[in-house]
mmCIF file of C-alpha atoms in Angstrom:
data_model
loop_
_atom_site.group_PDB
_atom_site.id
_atom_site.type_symbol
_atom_site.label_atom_id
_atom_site.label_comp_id
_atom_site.label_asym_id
_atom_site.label_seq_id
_atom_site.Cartn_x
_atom_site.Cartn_y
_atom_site.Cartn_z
ATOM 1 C CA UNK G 1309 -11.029 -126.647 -115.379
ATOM 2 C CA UNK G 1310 -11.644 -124.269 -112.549
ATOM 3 C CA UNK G 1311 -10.459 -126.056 -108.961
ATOM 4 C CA UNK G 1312 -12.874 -125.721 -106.104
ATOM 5 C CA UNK G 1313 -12.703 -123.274 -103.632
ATOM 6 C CA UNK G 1314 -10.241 -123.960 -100.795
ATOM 7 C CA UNK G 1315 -12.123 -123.388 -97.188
ATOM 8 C CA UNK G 1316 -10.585 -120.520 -94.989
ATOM 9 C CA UNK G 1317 -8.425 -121.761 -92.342
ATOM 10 C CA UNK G 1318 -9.156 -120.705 -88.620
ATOM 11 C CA UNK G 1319 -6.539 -118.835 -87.665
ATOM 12 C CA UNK G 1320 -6.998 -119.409 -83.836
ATOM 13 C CA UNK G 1321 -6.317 -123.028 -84.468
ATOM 14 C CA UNK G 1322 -2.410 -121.751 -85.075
ATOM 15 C CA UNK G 1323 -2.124 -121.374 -81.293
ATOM 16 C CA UNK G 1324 -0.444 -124.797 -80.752
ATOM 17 C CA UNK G 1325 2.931 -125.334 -80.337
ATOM 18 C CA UNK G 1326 3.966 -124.295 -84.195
ATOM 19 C CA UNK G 1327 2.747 -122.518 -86.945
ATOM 20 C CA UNK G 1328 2.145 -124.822 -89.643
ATOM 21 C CA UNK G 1329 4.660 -124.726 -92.283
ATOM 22 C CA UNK G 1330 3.088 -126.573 -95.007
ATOM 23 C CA UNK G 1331 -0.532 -124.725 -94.554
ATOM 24 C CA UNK G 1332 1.360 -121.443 -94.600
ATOM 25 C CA UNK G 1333 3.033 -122.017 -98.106
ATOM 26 C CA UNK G 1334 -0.410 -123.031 -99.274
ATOM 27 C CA UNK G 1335 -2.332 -120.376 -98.267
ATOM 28 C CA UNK G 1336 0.410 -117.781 -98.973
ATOM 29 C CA UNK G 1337 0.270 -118.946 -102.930
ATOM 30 C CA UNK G 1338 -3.142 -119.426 -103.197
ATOM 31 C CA UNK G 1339 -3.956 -115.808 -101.507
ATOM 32 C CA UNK G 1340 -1.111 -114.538 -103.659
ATOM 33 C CA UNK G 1341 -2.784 -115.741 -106.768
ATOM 34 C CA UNK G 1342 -6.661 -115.011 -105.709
ATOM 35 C CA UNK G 1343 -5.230 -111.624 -106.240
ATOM 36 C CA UNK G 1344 -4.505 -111.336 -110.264
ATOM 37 C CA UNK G 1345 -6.362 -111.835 -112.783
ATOM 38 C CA UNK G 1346 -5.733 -113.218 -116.530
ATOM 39 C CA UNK G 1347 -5.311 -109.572 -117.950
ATOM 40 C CA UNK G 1348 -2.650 -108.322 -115.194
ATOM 41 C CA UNK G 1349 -0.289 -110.946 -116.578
ATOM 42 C CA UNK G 1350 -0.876 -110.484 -120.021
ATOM 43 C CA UNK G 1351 -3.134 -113.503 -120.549
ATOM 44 C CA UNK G 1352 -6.517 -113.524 -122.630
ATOM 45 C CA UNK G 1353 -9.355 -113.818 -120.711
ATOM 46 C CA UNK G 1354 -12.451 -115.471 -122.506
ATOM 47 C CA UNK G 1355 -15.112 -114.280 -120.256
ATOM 48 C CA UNK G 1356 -15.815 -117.919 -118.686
ATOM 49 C CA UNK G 1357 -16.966 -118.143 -115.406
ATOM 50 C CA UNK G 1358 -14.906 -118.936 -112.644
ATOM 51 C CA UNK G 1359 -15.634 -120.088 -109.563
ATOM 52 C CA UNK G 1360 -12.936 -119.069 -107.327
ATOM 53 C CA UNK G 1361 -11.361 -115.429 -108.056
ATOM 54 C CA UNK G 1362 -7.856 -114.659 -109.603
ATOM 55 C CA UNK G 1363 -5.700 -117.403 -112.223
ATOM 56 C CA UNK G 1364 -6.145 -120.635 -112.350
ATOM 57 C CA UNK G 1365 -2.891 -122.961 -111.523
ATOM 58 C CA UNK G 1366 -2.596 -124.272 -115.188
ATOM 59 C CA UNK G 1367 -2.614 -120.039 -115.831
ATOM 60 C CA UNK G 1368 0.318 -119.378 -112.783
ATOM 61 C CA UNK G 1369 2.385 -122.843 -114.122
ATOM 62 C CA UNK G 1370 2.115 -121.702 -117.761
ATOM 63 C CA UNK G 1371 3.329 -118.236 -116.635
ATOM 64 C CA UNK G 1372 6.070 -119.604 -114.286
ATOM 65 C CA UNK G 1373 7.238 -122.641 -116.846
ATOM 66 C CA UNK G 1374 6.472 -125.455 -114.531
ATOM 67 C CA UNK G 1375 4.148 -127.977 -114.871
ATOM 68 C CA UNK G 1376 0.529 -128.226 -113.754
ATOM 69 C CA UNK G 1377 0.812 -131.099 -111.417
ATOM 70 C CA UNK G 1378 4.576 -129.565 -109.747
ATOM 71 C CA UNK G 1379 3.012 -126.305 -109.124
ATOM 72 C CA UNK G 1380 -0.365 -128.046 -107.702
ATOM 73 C CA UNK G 1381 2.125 -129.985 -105.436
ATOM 74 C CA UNK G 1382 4.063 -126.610 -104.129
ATOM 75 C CA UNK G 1383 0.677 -125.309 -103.355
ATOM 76 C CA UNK G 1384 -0.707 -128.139 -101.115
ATOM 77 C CA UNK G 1385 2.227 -127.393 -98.757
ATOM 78 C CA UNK G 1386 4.958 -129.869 -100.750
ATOM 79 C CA UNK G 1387 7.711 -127.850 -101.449
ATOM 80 C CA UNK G 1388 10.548 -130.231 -100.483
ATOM 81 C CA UNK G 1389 13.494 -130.310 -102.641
ATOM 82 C CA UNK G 1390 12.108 -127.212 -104.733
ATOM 83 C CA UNK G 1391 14.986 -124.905 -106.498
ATOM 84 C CA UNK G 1392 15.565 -121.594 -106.088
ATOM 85 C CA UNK G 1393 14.792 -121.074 -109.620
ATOM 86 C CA UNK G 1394 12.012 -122.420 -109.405
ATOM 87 C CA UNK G 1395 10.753 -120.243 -106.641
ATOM 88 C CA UNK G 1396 11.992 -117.314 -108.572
ATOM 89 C CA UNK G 1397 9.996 -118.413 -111.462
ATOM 90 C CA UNK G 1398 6.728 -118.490 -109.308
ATOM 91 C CA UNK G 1399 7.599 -115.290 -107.712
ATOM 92 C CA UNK G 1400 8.577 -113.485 -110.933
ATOM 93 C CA UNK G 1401 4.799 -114.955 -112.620
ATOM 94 C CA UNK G 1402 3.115 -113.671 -109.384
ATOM 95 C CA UNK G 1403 4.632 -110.392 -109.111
ATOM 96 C CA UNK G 1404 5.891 -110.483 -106.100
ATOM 97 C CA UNK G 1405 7.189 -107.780 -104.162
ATOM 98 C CA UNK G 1406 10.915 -108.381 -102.512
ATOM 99 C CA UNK G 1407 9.422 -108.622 -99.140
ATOM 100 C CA UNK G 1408 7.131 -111.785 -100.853
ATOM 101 C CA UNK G 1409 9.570 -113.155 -102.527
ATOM 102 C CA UNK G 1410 11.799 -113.952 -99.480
ATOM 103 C CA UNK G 1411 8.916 -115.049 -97.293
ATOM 104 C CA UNK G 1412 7.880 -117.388 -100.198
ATOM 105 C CA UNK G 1413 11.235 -118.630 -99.768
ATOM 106 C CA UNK G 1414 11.581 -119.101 -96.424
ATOM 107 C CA UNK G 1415 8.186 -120.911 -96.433
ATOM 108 C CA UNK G 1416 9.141 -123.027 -99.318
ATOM 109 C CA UNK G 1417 12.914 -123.379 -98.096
ATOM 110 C CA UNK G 1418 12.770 -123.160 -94.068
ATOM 111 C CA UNK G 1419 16.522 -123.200 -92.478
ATOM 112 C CA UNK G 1420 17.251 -126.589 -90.840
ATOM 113 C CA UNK G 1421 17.023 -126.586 -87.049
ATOM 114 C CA UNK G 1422 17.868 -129.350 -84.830
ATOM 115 C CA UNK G 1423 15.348 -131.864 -83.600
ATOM 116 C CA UNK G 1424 15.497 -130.590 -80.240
ATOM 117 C CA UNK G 1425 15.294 -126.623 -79.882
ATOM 118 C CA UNK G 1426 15.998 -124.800 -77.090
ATOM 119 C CA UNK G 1427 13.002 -122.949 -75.399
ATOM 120 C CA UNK G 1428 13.299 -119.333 -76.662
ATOM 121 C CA UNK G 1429 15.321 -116.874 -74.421
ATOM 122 C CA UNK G 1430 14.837 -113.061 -74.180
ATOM 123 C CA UNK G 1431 16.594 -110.857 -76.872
ATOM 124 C CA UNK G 1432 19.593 -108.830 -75.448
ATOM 125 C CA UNK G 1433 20.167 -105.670 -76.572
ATOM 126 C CA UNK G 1434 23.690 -104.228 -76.308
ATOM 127 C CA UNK G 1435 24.804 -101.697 -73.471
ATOM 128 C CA UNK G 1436 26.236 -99.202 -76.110
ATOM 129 C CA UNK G 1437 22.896 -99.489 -77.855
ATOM 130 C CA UNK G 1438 20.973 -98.633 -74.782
ATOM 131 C CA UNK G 1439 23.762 -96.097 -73.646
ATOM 132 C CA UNK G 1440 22.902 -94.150 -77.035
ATOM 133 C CA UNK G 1441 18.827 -94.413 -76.999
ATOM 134 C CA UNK G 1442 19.490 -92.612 -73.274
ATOM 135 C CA UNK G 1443 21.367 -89.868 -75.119
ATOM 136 C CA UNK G 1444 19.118 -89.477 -77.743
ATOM 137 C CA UNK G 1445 17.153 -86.167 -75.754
ATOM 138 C CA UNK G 1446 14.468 -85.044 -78.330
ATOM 139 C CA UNK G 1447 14.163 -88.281 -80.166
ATOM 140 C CA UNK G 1448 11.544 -91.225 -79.288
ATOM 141 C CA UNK G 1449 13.183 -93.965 -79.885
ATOM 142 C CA UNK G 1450 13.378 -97.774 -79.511
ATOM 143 C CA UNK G 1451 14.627 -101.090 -80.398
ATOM 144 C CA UNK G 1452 11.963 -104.010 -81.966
ATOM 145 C CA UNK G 1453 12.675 -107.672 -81.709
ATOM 146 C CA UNK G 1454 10.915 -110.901 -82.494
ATOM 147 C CA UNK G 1455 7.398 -110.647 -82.676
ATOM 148 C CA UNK G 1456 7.062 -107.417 -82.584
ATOM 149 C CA UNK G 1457 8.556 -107.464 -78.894
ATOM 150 C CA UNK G 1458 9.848 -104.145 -78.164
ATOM 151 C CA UNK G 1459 13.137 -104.558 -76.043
ATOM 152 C CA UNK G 1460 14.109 -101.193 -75.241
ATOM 153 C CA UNK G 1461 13.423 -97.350 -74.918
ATOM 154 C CA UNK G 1462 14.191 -93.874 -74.376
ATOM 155 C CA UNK G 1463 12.446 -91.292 -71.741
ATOM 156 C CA UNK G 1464 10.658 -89.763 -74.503
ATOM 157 C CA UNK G 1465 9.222 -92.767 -76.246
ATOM 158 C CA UNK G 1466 7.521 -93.358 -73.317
ATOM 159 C CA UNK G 1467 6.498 -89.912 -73.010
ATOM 160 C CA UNK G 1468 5.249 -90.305 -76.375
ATOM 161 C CA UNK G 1469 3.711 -94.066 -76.545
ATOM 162 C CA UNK G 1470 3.309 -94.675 -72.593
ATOM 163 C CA UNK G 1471 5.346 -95.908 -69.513
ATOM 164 C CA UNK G 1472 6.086 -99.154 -71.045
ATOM 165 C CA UNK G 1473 8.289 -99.577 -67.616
ATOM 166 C CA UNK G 1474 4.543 -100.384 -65.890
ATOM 167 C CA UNK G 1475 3.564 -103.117 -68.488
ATOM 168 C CA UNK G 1476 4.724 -107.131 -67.514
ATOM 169 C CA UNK G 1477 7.627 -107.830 -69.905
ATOM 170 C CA UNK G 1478 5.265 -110.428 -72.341
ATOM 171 C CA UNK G 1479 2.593 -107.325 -72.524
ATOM 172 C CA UNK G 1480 5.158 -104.924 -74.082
ATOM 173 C CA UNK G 1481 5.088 -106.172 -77.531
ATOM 174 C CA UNK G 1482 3.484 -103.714 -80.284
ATOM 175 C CA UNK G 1483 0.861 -106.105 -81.665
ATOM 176 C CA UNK G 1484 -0.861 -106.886 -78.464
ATOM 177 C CA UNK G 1485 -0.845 -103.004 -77.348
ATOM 178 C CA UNK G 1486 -2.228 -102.383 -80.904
ATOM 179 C CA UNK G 1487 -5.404 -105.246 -80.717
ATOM 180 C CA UNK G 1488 -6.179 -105.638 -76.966
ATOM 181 C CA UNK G 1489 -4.697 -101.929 -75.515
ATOM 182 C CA UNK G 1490 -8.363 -99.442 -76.483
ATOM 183 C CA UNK G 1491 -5.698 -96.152 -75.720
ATOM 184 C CA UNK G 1492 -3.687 -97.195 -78.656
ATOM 185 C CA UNK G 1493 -6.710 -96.997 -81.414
ATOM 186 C CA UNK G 1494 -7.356 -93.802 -79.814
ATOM 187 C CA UNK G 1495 -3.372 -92.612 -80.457
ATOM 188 C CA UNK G 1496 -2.900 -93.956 -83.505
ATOM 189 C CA UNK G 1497 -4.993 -91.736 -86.210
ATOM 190 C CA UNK G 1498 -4.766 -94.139 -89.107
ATOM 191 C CA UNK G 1499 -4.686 -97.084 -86.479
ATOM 192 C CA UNK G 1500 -5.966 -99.917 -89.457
ATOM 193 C CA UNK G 1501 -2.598 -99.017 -91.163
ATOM 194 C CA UNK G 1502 -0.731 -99.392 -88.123
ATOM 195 C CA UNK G 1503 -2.374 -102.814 -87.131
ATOM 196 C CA UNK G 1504 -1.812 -103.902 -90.924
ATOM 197 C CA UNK G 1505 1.834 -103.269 -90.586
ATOM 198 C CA UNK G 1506 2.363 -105.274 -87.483
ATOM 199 C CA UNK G 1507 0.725 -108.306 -88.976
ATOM 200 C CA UNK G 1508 2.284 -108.417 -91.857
ATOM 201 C CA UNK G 1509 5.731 -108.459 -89.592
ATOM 202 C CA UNK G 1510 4.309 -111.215 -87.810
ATOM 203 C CA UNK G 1511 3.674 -112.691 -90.935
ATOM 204 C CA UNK G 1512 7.340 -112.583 -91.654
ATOM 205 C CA UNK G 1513 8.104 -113.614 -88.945
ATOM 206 C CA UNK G 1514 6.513 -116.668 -88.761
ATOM 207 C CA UNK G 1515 7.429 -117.189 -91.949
ATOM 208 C CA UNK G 1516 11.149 -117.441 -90.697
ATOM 209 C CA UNK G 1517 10.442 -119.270 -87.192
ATOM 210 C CA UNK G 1518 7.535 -121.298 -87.860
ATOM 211 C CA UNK G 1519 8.464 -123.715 -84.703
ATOM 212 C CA UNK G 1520 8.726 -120.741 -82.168
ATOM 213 C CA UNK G 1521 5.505 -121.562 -79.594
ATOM 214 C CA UNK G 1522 5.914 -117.783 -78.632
ATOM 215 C CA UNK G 1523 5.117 -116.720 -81.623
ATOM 216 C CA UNK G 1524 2.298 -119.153 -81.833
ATOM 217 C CA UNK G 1525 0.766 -118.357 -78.650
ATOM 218 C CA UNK G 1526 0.368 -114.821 -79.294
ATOM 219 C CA UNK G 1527 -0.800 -115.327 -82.933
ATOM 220 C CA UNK G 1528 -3.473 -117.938 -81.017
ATOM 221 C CA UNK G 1529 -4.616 -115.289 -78.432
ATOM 222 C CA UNK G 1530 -4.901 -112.698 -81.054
ATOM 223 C CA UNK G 1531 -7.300 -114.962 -83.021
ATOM 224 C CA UNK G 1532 -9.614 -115.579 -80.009
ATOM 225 C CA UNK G 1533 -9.542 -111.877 -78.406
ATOM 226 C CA UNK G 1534 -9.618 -109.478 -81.739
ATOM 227 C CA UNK G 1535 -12.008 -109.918 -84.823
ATOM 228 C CA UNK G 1536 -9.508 -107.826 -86.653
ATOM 229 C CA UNK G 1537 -6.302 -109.264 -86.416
ATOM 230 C CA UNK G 1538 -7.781 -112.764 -87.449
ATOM 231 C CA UNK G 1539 -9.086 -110.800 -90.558
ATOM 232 C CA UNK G 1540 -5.269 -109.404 -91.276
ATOM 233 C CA UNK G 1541 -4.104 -112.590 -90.371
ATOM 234 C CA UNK G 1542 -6.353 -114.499 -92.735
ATOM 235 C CA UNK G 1543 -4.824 -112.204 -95.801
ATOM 236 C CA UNK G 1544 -1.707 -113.611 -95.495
ATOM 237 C CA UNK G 1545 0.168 -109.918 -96.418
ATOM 238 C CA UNK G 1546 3.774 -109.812 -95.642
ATOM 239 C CA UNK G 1547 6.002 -106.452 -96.652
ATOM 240 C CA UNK G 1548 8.741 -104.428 -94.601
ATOM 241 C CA UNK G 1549 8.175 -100.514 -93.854
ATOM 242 C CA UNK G 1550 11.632 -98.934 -93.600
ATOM 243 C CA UNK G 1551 10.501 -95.288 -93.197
ATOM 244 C CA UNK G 1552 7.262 -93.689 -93.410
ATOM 245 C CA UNK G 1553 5.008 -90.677 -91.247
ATOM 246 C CA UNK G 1554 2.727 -91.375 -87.898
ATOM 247 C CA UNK G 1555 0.009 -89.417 -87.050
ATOM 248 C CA UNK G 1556 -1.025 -89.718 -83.561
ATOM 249 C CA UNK G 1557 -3.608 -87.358 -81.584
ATOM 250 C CA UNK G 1558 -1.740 -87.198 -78.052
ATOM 251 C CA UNK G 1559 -3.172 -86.968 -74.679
ATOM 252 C CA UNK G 1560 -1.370 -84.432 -73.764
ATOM 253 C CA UNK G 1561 -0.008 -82.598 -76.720
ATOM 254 C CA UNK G 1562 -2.677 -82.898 -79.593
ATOM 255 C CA UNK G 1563 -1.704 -83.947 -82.617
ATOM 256 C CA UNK G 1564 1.841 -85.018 -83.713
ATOM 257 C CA UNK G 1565 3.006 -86.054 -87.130
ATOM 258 C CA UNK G 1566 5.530 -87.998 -86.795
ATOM 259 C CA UNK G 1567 8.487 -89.725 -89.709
ATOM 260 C CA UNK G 1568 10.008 -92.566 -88.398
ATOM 261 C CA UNK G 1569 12.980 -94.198 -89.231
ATOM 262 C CA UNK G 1570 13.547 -98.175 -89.314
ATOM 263 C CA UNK G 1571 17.360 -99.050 -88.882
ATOM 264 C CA UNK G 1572 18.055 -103.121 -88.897
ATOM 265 C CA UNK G 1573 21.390 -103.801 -86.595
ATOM 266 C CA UNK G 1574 24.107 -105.504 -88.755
ATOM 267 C CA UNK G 1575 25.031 -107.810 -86.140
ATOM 268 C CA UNK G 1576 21.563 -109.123 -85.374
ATOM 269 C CA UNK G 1577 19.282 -108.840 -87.734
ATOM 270 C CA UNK G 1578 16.249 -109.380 -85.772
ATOM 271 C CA UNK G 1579 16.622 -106.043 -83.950
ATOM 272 C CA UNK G 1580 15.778 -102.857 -84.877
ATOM 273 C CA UNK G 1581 16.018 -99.464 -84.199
ATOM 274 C CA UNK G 1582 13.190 -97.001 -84.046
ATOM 275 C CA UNK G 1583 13.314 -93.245 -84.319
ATOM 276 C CA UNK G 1584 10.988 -90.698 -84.384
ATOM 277 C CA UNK G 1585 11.341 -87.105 -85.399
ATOM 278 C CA UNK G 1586 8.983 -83.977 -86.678
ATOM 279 C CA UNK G 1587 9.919 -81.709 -89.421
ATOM 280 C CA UNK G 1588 11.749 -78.711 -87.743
ATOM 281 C CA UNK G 1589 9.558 -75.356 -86.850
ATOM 282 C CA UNK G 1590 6.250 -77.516 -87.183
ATOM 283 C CA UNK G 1591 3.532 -77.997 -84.683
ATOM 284 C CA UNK G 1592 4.553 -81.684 -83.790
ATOM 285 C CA UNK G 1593 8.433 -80.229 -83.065
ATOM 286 C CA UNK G 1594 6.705 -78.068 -80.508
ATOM 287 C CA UNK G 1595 5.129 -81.011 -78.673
ATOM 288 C CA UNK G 1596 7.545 -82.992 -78.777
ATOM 289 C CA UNK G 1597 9.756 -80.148 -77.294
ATOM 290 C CA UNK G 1598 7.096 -79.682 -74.466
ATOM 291 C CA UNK G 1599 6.857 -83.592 -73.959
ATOM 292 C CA UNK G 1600 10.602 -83.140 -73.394
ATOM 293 C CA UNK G 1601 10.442 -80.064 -71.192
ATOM 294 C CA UNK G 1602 7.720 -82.145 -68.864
ATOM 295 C CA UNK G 1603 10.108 -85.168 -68.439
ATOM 296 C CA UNK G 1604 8.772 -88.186 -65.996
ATOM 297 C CA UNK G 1605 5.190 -85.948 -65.610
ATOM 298 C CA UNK G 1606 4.639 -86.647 -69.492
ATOM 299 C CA UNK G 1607 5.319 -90.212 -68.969
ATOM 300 C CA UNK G 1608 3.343 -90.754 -66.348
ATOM 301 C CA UNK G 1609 0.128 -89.040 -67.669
ATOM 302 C CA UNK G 1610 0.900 -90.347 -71.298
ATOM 303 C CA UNK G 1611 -1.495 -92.544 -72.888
ATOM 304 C CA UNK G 1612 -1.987 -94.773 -70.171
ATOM 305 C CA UNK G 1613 -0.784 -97.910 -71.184
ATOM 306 C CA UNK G 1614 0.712 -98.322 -67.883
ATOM 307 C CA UNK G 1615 -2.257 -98.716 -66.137
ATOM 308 C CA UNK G 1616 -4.958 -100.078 -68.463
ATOM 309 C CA UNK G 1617 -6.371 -103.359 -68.570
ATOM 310 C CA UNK G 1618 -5.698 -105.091 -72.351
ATOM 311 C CA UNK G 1619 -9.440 -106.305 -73.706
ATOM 312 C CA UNK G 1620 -10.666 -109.619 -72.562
#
């Protein structure tokens, strides 16, 4: 029998003091198996109707050899005292990608904290770490923490991105520049792809700190002040992007096509580091060499992120 169709959750109603943990596992496994259908799995498919899209959960627990009424429980938000196989089971039957498969468990499986947390303090990033982003010339460069926060930069990241120097410390975070900053749909070419990337690191975030009322109050004031991040939100897409190509239409410069570099520090793994370079004798190597050449000037008449006024 098909189950009725689940109402959509307002995301804006996340902006409390915690994400919640049990409403996150359930909409991450039902959105996960919306998404395939009997024939992607290797399952017949008799042509009856169904009224919500994607397998049924008798379908998913026959695939993942669990029952009906266990897997119905995991995806209503129970998933106390659920085994690792078990998870890997589900995962494995809803072909999830690595990325999934560790939010899944960190969802199902959350780390134990103490009753009483400490209110959340501002990442630190090493001294050598910010000596070596200062001698890092030609490169735009930076390091990413927690919710997309970024901590710190180089001369010519700024010349590249804007004078993050002039933004309040809680407005220098990539996902509200993306949603609320109009300057950064205009730099970023393929901006959707860059705003679909920065949820879905939210999303694994959260999935990871679900009790951190940072990250709940920005997820809540994205849901109230952009149509399209509660869209992205309401997908519930997680995935990491290690490496990959930018292509940004600069102020200043033009157009740059940019390959970045994503490099996770050993010793904390919720920093990152950020690099930027163009392909050697190409157009982009040129502007970046004259955003270099211009120093502080290029900053200051980057993209203007210093001095703009985020969307109400």
């Amino acid at each position: 029998m098909d189950e009725q169709p689940e109402p959509a959750q307002d995301p804006s109603a996340e902006a409390g003091g915690s994400l919640d943990r049990r409403a996150e596992l359930s909409e991450f496994l039902r959105t996960r198996r919306a998404r395939l259908k009997p024939e992607d799995v290797g399952l017949p498919d008799f042509g009856r109707h169904r009224r919500v899209p994607g397998l049924r959960r008798e379908e998913l627990a026959q695939l993942a050899g669990v029952s009906v009424a266990y897997y119905t429980r995991l995806e209503q938000g129970n998933g106390r005292n659920v085994s690792a196989e078990v998870l890997d089971a589900i995962a494995r039957a809803l072909r999830l990608t690595d990325a999934e498969h560790a939010h899944l468990t960190h969802l199902a499986k959350p780390k134990q904290h103490k009753k009483k947390q400490a209110a959340p303090t501002q990442q630190q990033v090493r001294s050598a770490l910010r000596q070596l982003l200062d001698t890092m010339d030609g490169t735009p460069a930076y390091v990413v923490g927690r919710r997309s926060d970024i901590l710190v930069w180089n001369r010519m990241a700024a010349a590249v991105f804007g004078d993050w120097a002039q933004l309040p410390p809680q407005e220098r975070n990539w996902a509200r520049m993306v949603f609320l900053t109009p300057e950064y749909r205009e730099l970023f070419v393929e901006w959707e792809q860059k705003a679909t990337d920065i949820v879905s690191y939210l999303r694994m975030d959260a999935g990871c700190h679900p009790d951190d009322p940072r990250l709940s109050a920005l997820v809540g004031e994205l849901s109230v002040k952009s149509e399209e991040f509660r869209r992205l939100w309401a997908t519930h897409d997680v995935k990491e992007k290690s490496h990959g190509v930018k292509r940004m239409q600069h102020p200043l410069v033009g157009g740059l096509e940019l390959s970045f570099e994503t490099f996770r520090l050993i010793d904390d793994q919720e920093q990152s580091l950020i690099t930027y370079h163009a392909e050697p004798g190409s157009p982009s190597a040129e502007a970046l060499r004259l955003l270099a050449s211009w120093g502080t000037d290029a900053t200051r008449a980057g993209t203007g992120t210093g001095t703009s006024t985020p969307a109400p």
